[in-house]
mmCIF file of C-alpha atoms in Angstrom:
data_model
loop_
_atom_site.group_PDB
_atom_site.id
_atom_site.type_symbol
_atom_site.label_atom_id
_atom_site.label_comp_id
_atom_site.label_asym_id
_atom_site.label_seq_id
_atom_site.Cartn_x
_atom_site.Cartn_y
_atom_site.Cartn_z
ATOM 1 C CA ALA O 1 3.540 -3.792 10.245
ATOM 2 C CA GLN O 2 3.170 -4.155 6.406
ATOM 3 C CA THR O 3 4.552 -0.732 4.236
ATOM 4 C CA VAL O 4 3.529 -0.529 1.027
ATOM 5 C CA THR O 5 5.679 2.557 -1.117
ATOM 6 C CA GLN O 6 4.998 4.040 -4.178
ATOM 7 C CA SER O 7 8.348 6.091 -5.204
ATOM 8 C CA GLN O 8 6.949 7.906 -8.006
ATOM 9 C CA PRO O 9 4.412 10.223 -7.620
ATOM 10 C CA GLU O 10 3.886 11.141 -11.005
ATOM 11 C CA MET O 11 4.454 9.447 -14.449
ATOM 12 C CA SER O 12 3.737 10.610 -17.873
ATOM 13 C CA VAL O 13 4.221 8.098 -21.007
ATOM 14 C CA GLN O 14 3.455 9.012 -24.897
ATOM 15 C CA GLU O 15 0.485 6.786 -26.482
ATOM 16 C CA ALA O 16 1.153 3.589 -27.609
ATOM 17 C CA GLU O 17 5.066 3.364 -25.277
ATOM 18 C CA THR O 18 5.477 1.465 -22.372
ATOM 19 C CA VAL O 19 5.630 2.852 -18.830
ATOM 20 C CA THR O 20 6.607 0.672 -15.314
ATOM 21 C CA LEU O 21 4.966 1.780 -12.112
ATOM 22 C CA SER O 22 7.460 1.111 -9.655
ATOM 23 C CA CYS O 23 5.904 -0.377 -5.724
ATOM 24 C CA THR O 24 8.034 -2.084 -3.069
ATOM 25 C CA TYR O 25 6.950 -3.217 -0.235
ATOM 26 C CA ASP O 26 7.721 -4.616 3.433
ATOM 27 C CA THR O 27 6.420 -7.896 5.437
ATOM 28 C CA SER O 28 7.391 -10.627 7.029
ATOM 29 C CA GLU O 29 4.464 -12.875 5.875
ATOM 30 C CA SER O 30 4.938 -15.132 3.151
ATOM 31 C CA ASP O 31 1.366 -16.032 2.372
ATOM 32 C CA TYR O 32 -0.414 -12.662 0.795
ATOM 33 C CA TYR O 33 -1.498 -10.810 -2.335
ATOM 34 C CA LEU O 34 -0.463 -7.718 -4.171
ATOM 35 C CA PHE O 35 -2.553 -5.822 -6.377
ATOM 36 C CA TRP O 36 -2.260 -3.115 -8.722
ATOM 37 C CA TYR O 37 -5.660 -0.737 -8.636
ATOM 38 C CA LYS O 38 -6.781 1.966 -11.033
ATOM 39 C CA GLN O 39 -8.715 5.272 -10.028
ATOM 40 C CA PRO O 40 -9.877 7.026 -12.791
ATOM 41 C CA PRO O 41 -10.769 11.105 -12.563
ATOM 42 C CA SER O 42 -14.679 9.209 -11.978
ATOM 43 C CA ARG O 43 -13.005 7.360 -8.859
ATOM 44 C CA GLN O 44 -13.932 4.152 -9.023
ATOM 45 C CA MET O 45 -10.869 2.133 -7.972
ATOM 46 C CA ILE O 46 -10.590 -0.818 -10.687
ATOM 47 C CA LEU O 47 -8.809 -3.529 -10.447
ATOM 48 C CA VAL O 48 -6.198 -4.040 -13.031
ATOM 49 C CA ILE O 49 -3.973 -7.068 -11.712
ATOM 50 C CA ARG O 50 -3.104 -9.055 -8.922
ATOM 51 C CA GLN O 51 -0.568 -11.736 -7.742
ATOM 52 C CA GLU O 52 -0.420 -14.532 -5.230
ATOM 53 C CA ALA O 53 3.088 -14.592 -3.384
ATOM 54 C CA TYR O 54 3.361 -18.211 -3.698
ATOM 55 C CA LYS O 55 3.338 -17.813 -7.471
ATOM 56 C CA GLN O 56 6.109 -17.238 -9.224
ATOM 57 C CA GLN O 57 5.112 -16.927 -12.502
ATOM 58 C CA ASN O 58 3.954 -13.022 -13.316
ATOM 59 C CA ALA O 59 0.370 -11.973 -13.615
ATOM 60 C CA THR O 60 -0.665 -10.849 -16.836
ATOM 61 C CA GLU O 61 -3.585 -9.134 -18.259
ATOM 62 C CA ASN O 62 -3.838 -8.086 -21.645
ATOM 63 C CA ARG O 63 -1.498 -4.658 -21.944
ATOM 64 C CA PHE O 64 -0.753 -5.450 -17.876
ATOM 65 C CA SER O 65 1.768 -7.206 -16.604
ATOM 66 C CA VAL O 66 3.678 -7.540 -13.298
ATOM 67 C CA ASN O 67 7.493 -8.337 -12.739
ATOM 68 C CA PHE O 68 7.335 -9.589 -9.079
ATOM 69 C CA GLN O 69 10.414 -9.821 -7.309
ATOM 70 C CA LYS O 70 9.648 -11.580 -3.825
ATOM 71 C CA ALA O 71 12.969 -11.721 -2.414
ATOM 72 C CA ALA O 72 13.805 -7.978 -3.182
ATOM 73 C CA LYS O 73 9.652 -7.170 -1.944
ATOM 74 C CA SER O 74 9.033 -5.577 -5.491
ATOM 75 C CA PHE O 75 6.043 -5.604 -7.791
ATOM 76 C CA SER O 76 6.216 -3.291 -10.728
ATOM 77 C CA LEU O 77 3.267 -2.770 -12.868
ATOM 78 C CA LYS O 78 4.011 -2.513 -16.857
ATOM 79 C CA ILE O 79 1.596 -1.016 -19.234
ATOM 80 C CA SER O 80 2.014 -1.767 -22.740
ATOM 81 C CA ASP O 81 1.048 -0.108 -25.647
ATOM 82 C CA SER O 82 -0.407 3.072 -23.298
ATOM 83 C CA GLN O 83 -3.217 4.511 -24.141
ATOM 84 C CA LEU O 84 -5.521 7.937 -23.781
ATOM 85 C CA GLY O 85 -7.796 5.704 -21.292
ATOM 86 C CA ASP O 86 -4.703 4.497 -18.642
ATOM 87 C CA ALA O 87 -4.503 7.931 -17.348
ATOM 88 C CA ALA O 88 -5.640 7.557 -14.470
ATOM 89 C CA MET O 89 -4.003 7.119 -10.178
ATOM 90 C CA TYR O 90 -2.686 4.045 -9.870
ATOM 91 C CA PHE O 91 -2.289 2.095 -6.444
ATOM 92 C CA CYS O 92 -0.203 -0.782 -5.372
ATOM 93 C CA ALA O 93 -2.286 -2.614 -2.326
ATOM 94 C CA TYR O 94 -1.012 -5.553 0.079
ATOM 95 C CA ARG O 95 -3.522 -8.370 1.251
ATOM 96 C CA TRP O 96 -1.864 -11.158 4.403
ATOM 97 C CA ASN O 97 -3.608 -13.586 3.700
ATOM 98 C CA ASN O 98 -4.534 -13.918 7.418
ATOM 99 C CA ALA O 99 -5.989 -10.802 8.090
ATOM 100 C CA GLY O 100 -9.462 -11.250 6.275
ATOM 101 C CA ASN O 101 -9.941 -8.859 3.126
ATOM 102 C CA MET O 102 -7.881 -6.048 4.584
ATOM 103 C CA LEU O 103 -5.876 -4.207 1.874
ATOM 104 C CA THR O 104 -2.757 -2.391 2.634
ATOM 105 C CA PHE O 105 -2.464 0.725 0.061
ATOM 106 C CA GLY O 106 0.692 2.636 -1.227
ATOM 107 C CA GLY O 107 0.632 6.732 -1.744
ATOM 108 C CA GLY O 108 -0.056 6.058 -5.520
ATOM 109 C CA THR O 109 1.046 7.055 -8.798
ATOM 110 C CA ARG O 110 -0.330 9.808 -11.063
ATOM 111 C CA LEU O 111 0.142 8.655 -14.336
ATOM 112 C CA MET O 112 -0.405 11.054 -17.920
ATOM 113 C CA VAL O 113 -0.985 9.675 -21.298
ATOM 114 C CA LYS O 114 0.555 12.288 -23.674
ATOM 115 C CA PRO O 115 -1.017 11.903 -27.432
ATOM 116 C CA ASP E 1 -22.609 -6.263 -11.153
ATOM 117 C CA VAL E 2 -22.359 -5.262 -7.838
ATOM 118 C CA LYS E 3 -22.937 -2.006 -6.443
ATOM 119 C CA VAL E 4 -21.465 -0.178 -3.928
ATOM 120 C CA THR E 5 -23.384 3.494 -3.721
ATOM 121 C CA GLN E 6 -22.061 6.485 -1.490
ATOM 122 C CA SER E 7 -25.039 9.271 -2.573
ATOM 123 C CA LEU E 8 -22.688 12.220 -1.859
ATOM 124 C CA ARG E 9 -20.236 12.778 -4.320
ATOM 125 C CA TYR E 10 -19.060 16.407 -2.150
ATOM 126 C CA LEU E 11 -19.803 17.608 0.981
ATOM 127 C CA VAL E 12 -19.053 20.774 2.807
ATOM 128 C CA LYS E 13 -19.370 20.878 6.712
ATOM 129 C CA ARG E 14 -18.171 23.185 9.439
ATOM 130 C CA THR E 15 -15.946 22.274 12.120
ATOM 131 C CA GLY E 16 -17.558 21.050 15.353
ATOM 132 C CA GLU E 17 -20.700 19.485 13.504
ATOM 133 C CA LYS E 18 -21.679 16.082 13.276
ATOM 134 C CA VAL E 19 -21.459 13.943 9.788
ATOM 135 C CA PHE E 20 -22.705 11.054 8.351
ATOM 136 C CA LEU E 21 -21.636 8.907 5.500
ATOM 137 C CA GLU E 22 -23.475 6.315 4.169
ATOM 138 C CA CYS E 23 -22.750 3.165 2.267
ATOM 139 C CA VAL E 24 -24.756 0.883 1.094
ATOM 140 C CA GLN E 25 -24.077 -2.454 -1.034
ATOM 141 C CA ASP E 26 -26.602 -4.567 -3.175
ATOM 142 C CA MET E 27 -25.257 -7.667 -3.450
ATOM 143 C CA ASP E 28 -25.477 -9.128 0.334
ATOM 144 C CA HIS E 29 -21.864 -8.537 1.133
ATOM 145 C CA GLU E 30 -20.702 -9.480 4.605
ATOM 146 C CA ASN E 31 -17.404 -7.728 4.733
ATOM 147 C CA MET E 32 -17.582 -3.831 4.352
ATOM 148 C CA PHE E 33 -15.025 -1.408 5.074
ATOM 149 C CA TRP E 34 -14.241 2.675 5.208
ATOM 150 C CA TYR E 35 -10.737 3.935 4.312
ATOM 151 C CA ARG E 36 -10.160 7.730 3.454
ATOM 152 C CA GLN E 37 -7.779 9.086 0.649
ATOM 153 C CA ASP E 38 -5.384 11.900 0.900
ATOM 154 C CA PRO E 39 -2.478 12.718 -1.469
ATOM 155 C CA GLY E 40 0.771 11.100 -0.678
ATOM 156 C CA LEU E 41 -0.839 8.998 1.672
ATOM 157 C CA GLY E 42 -2.937 6.708 -0.764
ATOM 158 C CA LEU E 43 -6.146 4.837 1.281
ATOM 159 C CA ARG E 44 -5.599 4.103 4.788
ATOM 160 C CA LEU E 45 -8.982 1.769 6.771
ATOM 161 C CA ILE E 46 -10.421 3.580 9.089
ATOM 162 C CA TYR E 47 -12.937 0.759 10.118
ATOM 163 C CA PHE E 48 -14.505 -2.383 8.856
ATOM 164 C CA SER E 49 -16.998 -4.847 9.414
ATOM 165 C CA TYR E 50 -17.199 -8.710 9.267
ATOM 166 C CA ASP E 51 -21.620 -8.635 10.093
ATOM 167 C CA VAL E 52 -24.402 -6.654 11.403
ATOM 168 C CA LYS E 53 -23.237 -4.867 14.675
ATOM 169 C CA MET E 54 -19.794 -5.946 14.604
ATOM 170 C CA LYS E 55 -16.699 -3.570 13.897
ATOM 171 C CA GLU E 56 -13.573 -3.792 14.033
ATOM 172 C CA LYS E 57 -10.847 -0.598 14.472
ATOM 173 C CA GLY E 58 -8.348 -0.194 11.565
ATOM 174 C CA ASP E 59 -5.496 1.728 11.173
ATOM 175 C CA ILE E 60 -6.478 5.156 11.979
ATOM 176 C CA PRO E 61 -10.163 4.891 14.004
ATOM 177 C CA GLU E 62 -9.203 7.981 16.037
ATOM 178 C CA GLY E 63 -12.323 10.627 15.451
ATOM 179 C CA TYR E 64 -14.332 8.235 13.673
ATOM 180 C CA SER E 65 -16.974 5.737 14.648
ATOM 181 C CA VAL E 66 -19.134 3.545 12.727
ATOM 182 C CA SER E 67 -22.668 1.614 12.577
ATOM 183 C CA ARG E 68 -24.086 -1.730 10.851
ATOM 184 C CA GLU E 69 -27.464 -1.713 11.723
ATOM 185 C CA LYS E 70 -28.274 -3.669 8.657
ATOM 186 C CA LYS E 71 -26.234 -6.030 6.857
ATOM 187 C CA GLU E 72 -26.264 -3.858 3.452
ATOM 188 C CA ARG E 73 -25.815 -0.308 5.201
ATOM 189 C CA PHE E 74 -22.809 0.957 6.473
ATOM 190 C CA SER E 75 -22.663 4.371 8.414
ATOM 191 C CA LEU E 76 -19.018 6.119 9.055
ATOM 192 C CA ILE E 77 -19.885 9.070 11.733
ATOM 193 C CA LEU E 78 -17.555 11.737 12.911
ATOM 194 C CA GLU E 79 -19.117 13.122 16.323
ATOM 195 C CA SER E 80 -17.226 16.876 16.041
ATOM 196 C CA ALA E 81 -15.819 17.528 12.271
ATOM 197 C CA SER E 82 -12.363 18.927 12.024
ATOM 198 C CA THR E 83 -10.259 20.397 9.654
ATOM 199 C CA ASN E 84 -7.937 17.111 9.697
ATOM 200 C CA GLN E 85 -10.983 15.128 8.652
ATOM 201 C CA THR E 86 -11.155 17.053 4.796
ATOM 202 C CA SER E 87 -10.420 14.367 2.719
ATOM 203 C CA MET E 88 -12.030 11.934 0.424
ATOM 204 C CA TYR E 89 -13.840 8.869 1.970
ATOM 205 C CA LEU E 90 -14.448 5.440 -0.026
ATOM 206 C CA CYS E 91 -16.568 2.659 1.105
ATOM 207 C CA ALA E 92 -16.007 -0.956 -0.280
ATOM 208 C CA SER E 93 -17.427 -4.505 0.528
ATOM 209 C CA SER E 94 -16.529 -7.960 -0.411
ATOM 210 C CA LEU E 95 -17.840 -11.553 0.544
ATOM 211 C CA GLY E 96 -16.988 -12.925 3.617
ATOM 212 C CA GLY E 97 -13.049 -15.072 3.272
ATOM 213 C CA ALA E 98 -9.810 -13.823 2.560
ATOM 214 C CA ASN E 99 -9.600 -14.055 -1.174
ATOM 215 C CA GLU E 100 -12.863 -12.113 -2.123
ATOM 216 C CA LYS E 101 -12.697 -9.269 -4.553
ATOM 217 C CA LEU E 102 -13.242 -5.799 -3.306
ATOM 218 C CA PHE E 103 -15.480 -3.641 -4.428
ATOM 219 C CA PHE E 104 -15.434 0.048 -4.028
ATOM 220 C CA GLY E 105 -18.019 3.222 -3.745
ATOM 221 C CA SER E 106 -16.856 6.219 -6.185
ATOM 222 C CA GLY E 107 -16.277 8.101 -3.238
ATOM 223 C CA THR E 108 -17.530 11.176 -1.048
ATOM 224 C CA GLN E 109 -14.968 14.355 -0.787
ATOM 225 C CA LEU E 110 -15.652 16.018 2.713
ATOM 226 C CA SER E 111 -14.468 19.352 3.299
ATOM 227 C CA VAL E 112 -14.460 20.847 6.864
ATOM 228 C CA LEU E 113 -14.288 24.497 7.188
#
């Protein structure tokens, strides 16, 4: 069974600085996607970024980028120029491409942004 | 924009009561999912459905059942609620196929006393 581990229950960052959230996963599959979701206090899950396993290039979306290390099964999220609105729970998730659209989530990291 | 609606934001029930949680999506999505969210455990899949009247067990189906009589509506049922079912319940939907984006509702926080 696939597992996703987020080892940092809480992180904090100063506004305008950079923070990295860690995620590791375990799978024997080679064809999969990885995701980072943000859940603000409104509870609405928002897709931040996704990475296809067969792509070596790290995905980037504006201030959000990932460091995907396939051999190490590591998928960290870097947030640059942190903003107050980035404060939220962040979930790392895995999806095997032959398993429909089902996601396996990590335990989450609560990010606090200090003004 | 796709809307996934969970009309109850908070719900309080007593042990042994039957609980219905309803989820409605407005974009004709084939796939619908129920997750529960607990601190430190993230989201865990309870049940999912790929079509009307079809259902599949997720990772933690014990103590739950589901119903999907219409395409847009997916209900989660707790036949006899227990305190260990106190949790946040999140519904999601997507188009069919493996690479479609998931859209989430805003969750129902259920407390079983």
